[in-house]
mmCIF file of C-alpha atoms in Angstrom:
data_model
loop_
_atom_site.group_PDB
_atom_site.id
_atom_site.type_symbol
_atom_site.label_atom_id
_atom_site.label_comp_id
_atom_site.label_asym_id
_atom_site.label_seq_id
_atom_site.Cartn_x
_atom_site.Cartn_y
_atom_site.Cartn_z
ATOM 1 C CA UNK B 1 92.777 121.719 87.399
ATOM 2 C CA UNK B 2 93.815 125.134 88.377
ATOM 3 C CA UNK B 3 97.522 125.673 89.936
ATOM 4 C CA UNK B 4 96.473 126.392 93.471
ATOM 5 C CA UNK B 5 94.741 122.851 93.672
ATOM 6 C CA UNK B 6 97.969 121.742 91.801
ATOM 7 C CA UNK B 7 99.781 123.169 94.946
ATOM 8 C CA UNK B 8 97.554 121.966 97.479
ATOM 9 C CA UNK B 9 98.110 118.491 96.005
ATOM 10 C CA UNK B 10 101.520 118.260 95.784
ATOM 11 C CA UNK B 11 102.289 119.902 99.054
ATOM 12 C CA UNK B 12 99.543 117.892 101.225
ATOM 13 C CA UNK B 13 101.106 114.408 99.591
ATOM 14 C CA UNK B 14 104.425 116.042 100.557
ATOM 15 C CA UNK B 15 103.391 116.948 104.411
ATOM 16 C CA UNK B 16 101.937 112.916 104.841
ATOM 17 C CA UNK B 17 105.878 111.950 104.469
ATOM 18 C CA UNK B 18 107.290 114.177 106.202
ATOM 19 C CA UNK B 19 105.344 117.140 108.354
ATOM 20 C CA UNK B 20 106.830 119.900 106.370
ATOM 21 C CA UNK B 21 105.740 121.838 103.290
ATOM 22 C CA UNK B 22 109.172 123.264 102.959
ATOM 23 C CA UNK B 23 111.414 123.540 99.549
ATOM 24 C CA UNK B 24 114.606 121.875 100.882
ATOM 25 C CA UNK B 25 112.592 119.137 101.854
ATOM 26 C CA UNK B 26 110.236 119.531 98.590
ATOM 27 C CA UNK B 27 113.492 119.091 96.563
ATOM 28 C CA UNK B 28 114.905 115.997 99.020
ATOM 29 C CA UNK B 29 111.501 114.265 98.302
ATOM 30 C CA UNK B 30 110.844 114.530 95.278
ATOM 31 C CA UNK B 31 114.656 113.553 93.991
ATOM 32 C CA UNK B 32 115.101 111.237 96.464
ATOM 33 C CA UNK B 33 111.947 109.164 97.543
ATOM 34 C CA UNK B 34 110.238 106.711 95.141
ATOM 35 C CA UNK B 35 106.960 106.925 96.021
ATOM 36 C CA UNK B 36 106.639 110.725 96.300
ATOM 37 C CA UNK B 37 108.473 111.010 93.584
ATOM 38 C CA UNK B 38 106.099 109.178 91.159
ATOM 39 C CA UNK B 39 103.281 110.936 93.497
ATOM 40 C CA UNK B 40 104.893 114.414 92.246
ATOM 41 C CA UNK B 41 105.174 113.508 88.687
ATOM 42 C CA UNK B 42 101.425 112.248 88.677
ATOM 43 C CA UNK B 43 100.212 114.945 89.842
ATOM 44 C CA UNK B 44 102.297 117.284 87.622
ATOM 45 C CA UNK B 45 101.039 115.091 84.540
ATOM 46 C CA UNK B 46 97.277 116.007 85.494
ATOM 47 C CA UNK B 47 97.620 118.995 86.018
ATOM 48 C CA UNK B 48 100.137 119.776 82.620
ATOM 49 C CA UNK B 49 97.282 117.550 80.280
ATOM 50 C CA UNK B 50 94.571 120.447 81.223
ATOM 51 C CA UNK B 51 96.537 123.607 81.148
ATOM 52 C CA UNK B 52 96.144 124.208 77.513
ATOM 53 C CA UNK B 53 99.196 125.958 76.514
ATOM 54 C CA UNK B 54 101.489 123.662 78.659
ATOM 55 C CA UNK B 55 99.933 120.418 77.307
ATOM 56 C CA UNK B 56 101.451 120.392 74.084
ATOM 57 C CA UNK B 57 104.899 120.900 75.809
ATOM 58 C CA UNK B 58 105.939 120.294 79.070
ATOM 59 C CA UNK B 59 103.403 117.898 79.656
ATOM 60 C CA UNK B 60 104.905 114.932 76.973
ATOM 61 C CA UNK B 61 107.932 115.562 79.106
ATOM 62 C CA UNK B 62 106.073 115.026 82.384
ATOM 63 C CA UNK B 63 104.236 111.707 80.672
ATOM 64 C CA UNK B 64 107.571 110.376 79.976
ATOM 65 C CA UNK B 65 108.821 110.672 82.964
ATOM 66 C CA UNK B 66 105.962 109.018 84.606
ATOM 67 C CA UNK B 67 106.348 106.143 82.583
ATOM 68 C CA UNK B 68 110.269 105.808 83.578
ATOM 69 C CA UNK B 69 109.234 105.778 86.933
ATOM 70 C CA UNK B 70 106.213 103.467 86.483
ATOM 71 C CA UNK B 71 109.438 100.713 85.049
ATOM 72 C CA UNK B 72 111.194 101.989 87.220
ATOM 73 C CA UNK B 73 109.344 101.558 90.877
ATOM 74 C CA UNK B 74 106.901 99.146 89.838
ATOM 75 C CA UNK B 75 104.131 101.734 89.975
ATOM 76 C CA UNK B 76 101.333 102.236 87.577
ATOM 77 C CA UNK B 77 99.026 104.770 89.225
ATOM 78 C CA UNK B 78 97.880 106.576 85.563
ATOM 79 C CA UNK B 79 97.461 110.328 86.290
ATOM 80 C CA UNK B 80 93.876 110.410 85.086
ATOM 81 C CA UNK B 81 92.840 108.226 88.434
ATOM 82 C CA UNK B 82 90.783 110.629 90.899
ATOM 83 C CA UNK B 83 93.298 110.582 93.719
ATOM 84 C CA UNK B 84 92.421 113.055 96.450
ATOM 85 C CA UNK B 85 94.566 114.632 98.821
ATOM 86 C CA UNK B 86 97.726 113.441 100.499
ATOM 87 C CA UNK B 87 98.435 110.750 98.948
ATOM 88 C CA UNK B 88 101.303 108.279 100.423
ATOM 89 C CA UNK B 89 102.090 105.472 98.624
ATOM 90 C CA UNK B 90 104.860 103.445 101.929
ATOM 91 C CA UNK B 91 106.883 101.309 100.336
ATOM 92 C CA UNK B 92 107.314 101.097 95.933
ATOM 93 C CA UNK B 93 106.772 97.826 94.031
ATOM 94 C CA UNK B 94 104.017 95.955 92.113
ATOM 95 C CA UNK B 95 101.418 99.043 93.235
ATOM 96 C CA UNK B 96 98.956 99.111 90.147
ATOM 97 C CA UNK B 97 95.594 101.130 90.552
ATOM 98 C CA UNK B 98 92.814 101.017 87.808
ATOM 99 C CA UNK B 99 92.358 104.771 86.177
ATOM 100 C CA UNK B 100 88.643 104.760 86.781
ATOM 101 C CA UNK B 101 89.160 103.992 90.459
ATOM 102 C CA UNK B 102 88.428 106.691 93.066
ATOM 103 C CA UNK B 103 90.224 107.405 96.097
ATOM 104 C CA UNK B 104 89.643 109.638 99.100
ATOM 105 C CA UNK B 105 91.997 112.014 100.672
ATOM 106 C CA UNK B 106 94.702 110.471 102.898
ATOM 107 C CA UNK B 107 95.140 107.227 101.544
ATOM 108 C CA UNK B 108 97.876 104.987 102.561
ATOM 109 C CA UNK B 109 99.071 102.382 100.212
ATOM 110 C CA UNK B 110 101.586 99.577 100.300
ATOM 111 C CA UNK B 111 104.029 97.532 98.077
ATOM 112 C CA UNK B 112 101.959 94.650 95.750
ATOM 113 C CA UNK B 113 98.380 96.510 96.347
ATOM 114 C CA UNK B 114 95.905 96.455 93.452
ATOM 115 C CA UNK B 115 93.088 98.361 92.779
ATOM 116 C CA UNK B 116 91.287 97.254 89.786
ATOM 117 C CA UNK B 117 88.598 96.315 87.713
ATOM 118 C CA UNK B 118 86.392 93.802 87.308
ATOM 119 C CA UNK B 119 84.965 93.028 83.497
ATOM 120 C CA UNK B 120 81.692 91.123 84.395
ATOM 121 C CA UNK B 121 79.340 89.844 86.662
ATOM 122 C CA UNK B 122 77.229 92.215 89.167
ATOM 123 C CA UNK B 123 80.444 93.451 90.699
ATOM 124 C CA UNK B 124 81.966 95.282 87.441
ATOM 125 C CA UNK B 125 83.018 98.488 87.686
ATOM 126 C CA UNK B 126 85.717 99.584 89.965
ATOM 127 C CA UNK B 127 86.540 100.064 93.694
ATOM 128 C CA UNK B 128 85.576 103.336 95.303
ATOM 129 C CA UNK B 129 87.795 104.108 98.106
ATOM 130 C CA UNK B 130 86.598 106.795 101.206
ATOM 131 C CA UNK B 131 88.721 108.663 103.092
ATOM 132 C CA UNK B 132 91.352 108.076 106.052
ATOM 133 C CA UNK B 133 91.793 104.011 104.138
ATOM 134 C CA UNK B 134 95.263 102.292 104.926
ATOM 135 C CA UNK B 135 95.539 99.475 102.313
ATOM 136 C CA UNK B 136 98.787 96.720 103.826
ATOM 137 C CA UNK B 137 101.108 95.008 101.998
ATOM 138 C CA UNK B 138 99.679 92.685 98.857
ATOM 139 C CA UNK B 139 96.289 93.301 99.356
ATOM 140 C CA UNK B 140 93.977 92.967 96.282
ATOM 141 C CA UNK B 141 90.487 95.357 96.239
ATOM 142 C CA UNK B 142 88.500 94.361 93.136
ATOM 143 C CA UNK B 143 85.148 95.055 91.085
ATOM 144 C CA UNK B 144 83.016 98.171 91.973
ATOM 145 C CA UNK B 145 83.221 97.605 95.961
ATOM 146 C CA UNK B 146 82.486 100.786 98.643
ATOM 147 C CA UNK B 147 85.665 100.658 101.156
ATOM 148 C CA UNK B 148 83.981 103.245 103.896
ATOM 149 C CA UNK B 149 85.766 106.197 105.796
ATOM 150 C CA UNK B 150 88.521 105.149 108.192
ATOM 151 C CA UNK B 151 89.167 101.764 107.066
ATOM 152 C CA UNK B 152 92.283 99.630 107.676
ATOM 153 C CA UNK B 153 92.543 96.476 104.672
ATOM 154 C CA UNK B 154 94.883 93.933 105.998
ATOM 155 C CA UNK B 155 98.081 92.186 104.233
ATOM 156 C CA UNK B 156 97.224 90.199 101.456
ATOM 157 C CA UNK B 157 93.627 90.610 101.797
ATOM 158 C CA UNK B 158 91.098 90.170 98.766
ATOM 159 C CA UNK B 159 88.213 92.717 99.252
ATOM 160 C CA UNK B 160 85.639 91.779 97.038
ATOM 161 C CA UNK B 161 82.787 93.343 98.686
ATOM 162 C CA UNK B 162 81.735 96.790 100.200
ATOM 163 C CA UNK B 163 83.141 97.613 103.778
ATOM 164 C CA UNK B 164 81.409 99.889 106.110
ATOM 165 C CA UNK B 165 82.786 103.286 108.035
ATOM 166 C CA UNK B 166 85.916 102.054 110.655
ATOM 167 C CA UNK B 167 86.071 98.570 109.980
ATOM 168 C CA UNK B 168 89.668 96.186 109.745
ATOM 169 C CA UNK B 169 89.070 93.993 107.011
ATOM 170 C CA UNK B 170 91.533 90.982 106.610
ATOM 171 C CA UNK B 171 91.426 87.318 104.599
ATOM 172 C CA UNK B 172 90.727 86.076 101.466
ATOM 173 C CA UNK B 173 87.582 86.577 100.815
ATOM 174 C CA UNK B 174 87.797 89.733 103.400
ATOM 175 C CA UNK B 175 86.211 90.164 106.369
ATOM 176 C CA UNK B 176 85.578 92.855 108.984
ATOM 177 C CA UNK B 177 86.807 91.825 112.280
ATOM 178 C CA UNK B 178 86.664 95.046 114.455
ATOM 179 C CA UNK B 179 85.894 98.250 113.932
ATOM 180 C CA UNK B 180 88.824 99.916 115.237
ATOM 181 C CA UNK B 181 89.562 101.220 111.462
ATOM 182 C CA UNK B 182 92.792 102.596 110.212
ATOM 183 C CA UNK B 183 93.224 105.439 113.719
ATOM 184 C CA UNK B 184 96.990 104.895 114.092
ATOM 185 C CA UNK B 185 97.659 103.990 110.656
ATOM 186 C CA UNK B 186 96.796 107.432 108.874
ATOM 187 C CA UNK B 187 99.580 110.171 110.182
ATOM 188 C CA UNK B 188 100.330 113.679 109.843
ATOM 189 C CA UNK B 189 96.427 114.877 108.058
ATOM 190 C CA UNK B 190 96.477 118.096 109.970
ATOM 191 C CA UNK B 191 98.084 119.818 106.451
ATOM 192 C CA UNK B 192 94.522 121.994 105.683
#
């Protein structure tokens, strides 16, 4: 990863809290706020493990860190996960996302969500998330499921299968029952 997307990353999850790209509110955020604080840190761990001269350095620093803040907040989001851009992560607690999931830019996550894996069957693998996806409160997304573009999963839902583009999915199993998607849900995206 090169420092500019570094940048972009940290500064577009920044701009989904609050609107501004600013240092005052940089430094606020990222001493103050849980979630973009462990946002900040993960992204800072990526991008230290593939600069070569900083990864035998800075970046064990970085790592531990992370992991104070994973005990911490009740977030284990490893670095190595392909997160995309502005990332907000609502509320802290119980959040645990697989490292070979994928997730699209502007993805809002909630307290108790899980991402993970599945070991066997026809669904293993992991979830693949698009873009513009609001995930509520306890809601579980196993195996290797599509969740489409624009996508609002409610509380405590169980997705176990693929959603299409702008569909609300709630229940256990889920189930689409509009397709309004997540408009309303997924703020402040205009940070290109």
């Amino acid at each position: 990863m090169r420092f500019g997307q570094y940048l972009f990353l940290i500064k577009s999850d920044l701009y989904r809290y609050t609107g501004h790209t600013d240092i005052t509110t940089f430094l606020r955020y990222a001493l103050l706020v849980p979630g973009y604080k462990y946002s900040f840190c993960m992204r800072s761990c990526a991008y230290l493990f593939t600069h070569p001269l900083l990864k035998f350095g800075v970046y064990h620093l970085a790592k531990l860190m992370l992991t104070k803040y994973m005990y911490k907040y009740g977030i284990d989001i490893p670095f190595s996960a392909n997160i995309g851009s502005g990332f907000y992560i609502g509320h802290f607690g119980g959040i645990i996302v697989n490292e070979t999931a994928v997730i699209g830019i502007n993805c809002n996550i909630s307290q108790g969500v899980t991402i993970g894996t599945v070991s066997r069957g026809e669904k293993k693998g992991c979830p693949i998330l698009g873009d513009n996806v609001y995930i509520g409160a306890g809601a579980k997304i196993l195996g290797k499921v599509r969740i489409g573009n624009n996508v609002a999963i409610g509380a405590n839902c169980v997705v176990v299968d693929d959603v299409p583009d702008n569909a609300v999915v709630v229940g256990i199993p889920g189930k689409v029952i509009s397709y309004k998607g997540s408009e309303g849900y997924i703020n402040k995206t205009d940070y290109r």
